[in-house]
GROMACS .gro file of C-alpha atoms in nm:
model
   57
    1MET     CA    1   2.812 -12.463 -16.164
    2LYS     CA    2   2.477 -12.378 -16.342
    3ARG     CA    3   2.185 -12.350 -16.180
    4SER     CA    4   1.842 -12.471 -16.252
    5ARG     CA    5   1.556 -12.280 -16.340
    6PRO     CA    6   1.334 -12.352 -16.047
    7GLU     CA    7   1.638 -12.299 -15.819
    8VAL     CA    8   1.667 -11.968 -15.944
    9GLY     CA    9   1.336 -11.855 -15.917
   10ARG     CA   10   1.308 -12.021 -15.554
   11TRP     CA   11   1.636 -11.832 -15.479
   12ARG     CA   12   1.518 -11.453 -15.593
   13MET     CA   13   1.168 -11.494 -15.441
   14LEU     CA   14   1.367 -11.574 -15.079
   15ARG     CA   15   1.554 -11.264 -15.146
   16GLN     CA   16   1.287 -11.096 -15.213
   17VAL     CA   17   1.044 -11.190 -14.910
   18GLY     CA   18   1.408 -11.127 -14.689
   19ARG     CA   19   1.410 -10.766 -14.840
   20ARG     CA   20   1.038 -10.725 -14.779
   21LYS     CA   21   1.063 -10.834 -14.436
   22ALA     CA   22   1.370 -10.593 -14.365
   23ARG     CA   23   1.183 -10.303 -14.535
   24TRP     CA   24   0.881 -10.368 -14.319
   25LEU     CA   25   1.075 -10.397 -14.020
   26GLU     CA   26   1.266 -10.072 -14.072
   27ALA     CA   27   0.961  -9.886 -14.152
   28GLN     CA   28   0.791 -10.004 -13.824
   29SER     CA   29   1.077  -9.861 -13.630
   30ARG     CA   30   1.050  -9.558 -13.759
   31ARG     CA   31   0.686  -9.549 -13.669
   32ASN     CA   32   0.762  -9.613 -13.326
   33MET     CA   33   1.032  -9.365 -13.324
   34ARG     CA   34   0.815  -9.092 -13.439
   35ILE     CA   35   0.540  -9.208 -13.185
   36HIS     CA   36   0.798  -9.163 -12.891
   37ALA     CA   37   0.880  -8.845 -13.018
   38ILE     CA   38   0.528  -8.682 -12.995
   39ARG     CA   39   0.487  -8.859 -12.667
   40LYS     CA   40   0.840  -8.707 -12.529
   41CYS     CA   41   0.738  -8.373 -12.687
   42GLY     CA   42   0.377  -8.360 -12.495
   43MET     CA   43   0.565  -8.486 -12.181
   44ASN     CA   44   0.832  -8.191 -12.185
   45ARG     CA   45   0.510  -7.960 -12.276
   46HIS     CA   46   0.341  -8.085 -11.951
   47ARG     CA   47   0.663  -8.055 -11.743
   48ASN     CA   48   0.702  -7.666 -11.877
   49VAL     CA   49   0.362  -7.587 -11.805
   50LEU     CA   50   0.389  -7.702 -11.441
   51LEU     CA   51   0.716  -7.527 -11.401
   52PHE     CA   52   0.559  -7.215 -11.522
   53ALA     CA   53   0.250  -7.252 -11.322
   54ILE     CA   54   0.476  -7.294 -10.983
   55TYR     CA   55   0.693  -6.970 -11.072
   56ASP     CA   56   0.372  -6.765 -11.127
   57ILE     CA   57   0.230  -6.806 -10.790
   0.00000   0.00000   0.00000
């Protein structure tokens, strides 16, 4: 069945919006992962510093 021109346009726009949203979500999760990694790294460094401080005594 042939679709009308405005219908096709609407369908394309909806698909584009969905894609944009998915891409945005993916980028957000990547940013969050980086933040978590940085925070975890900081925590590990802190823990190591404490360990060596205890053993130096």
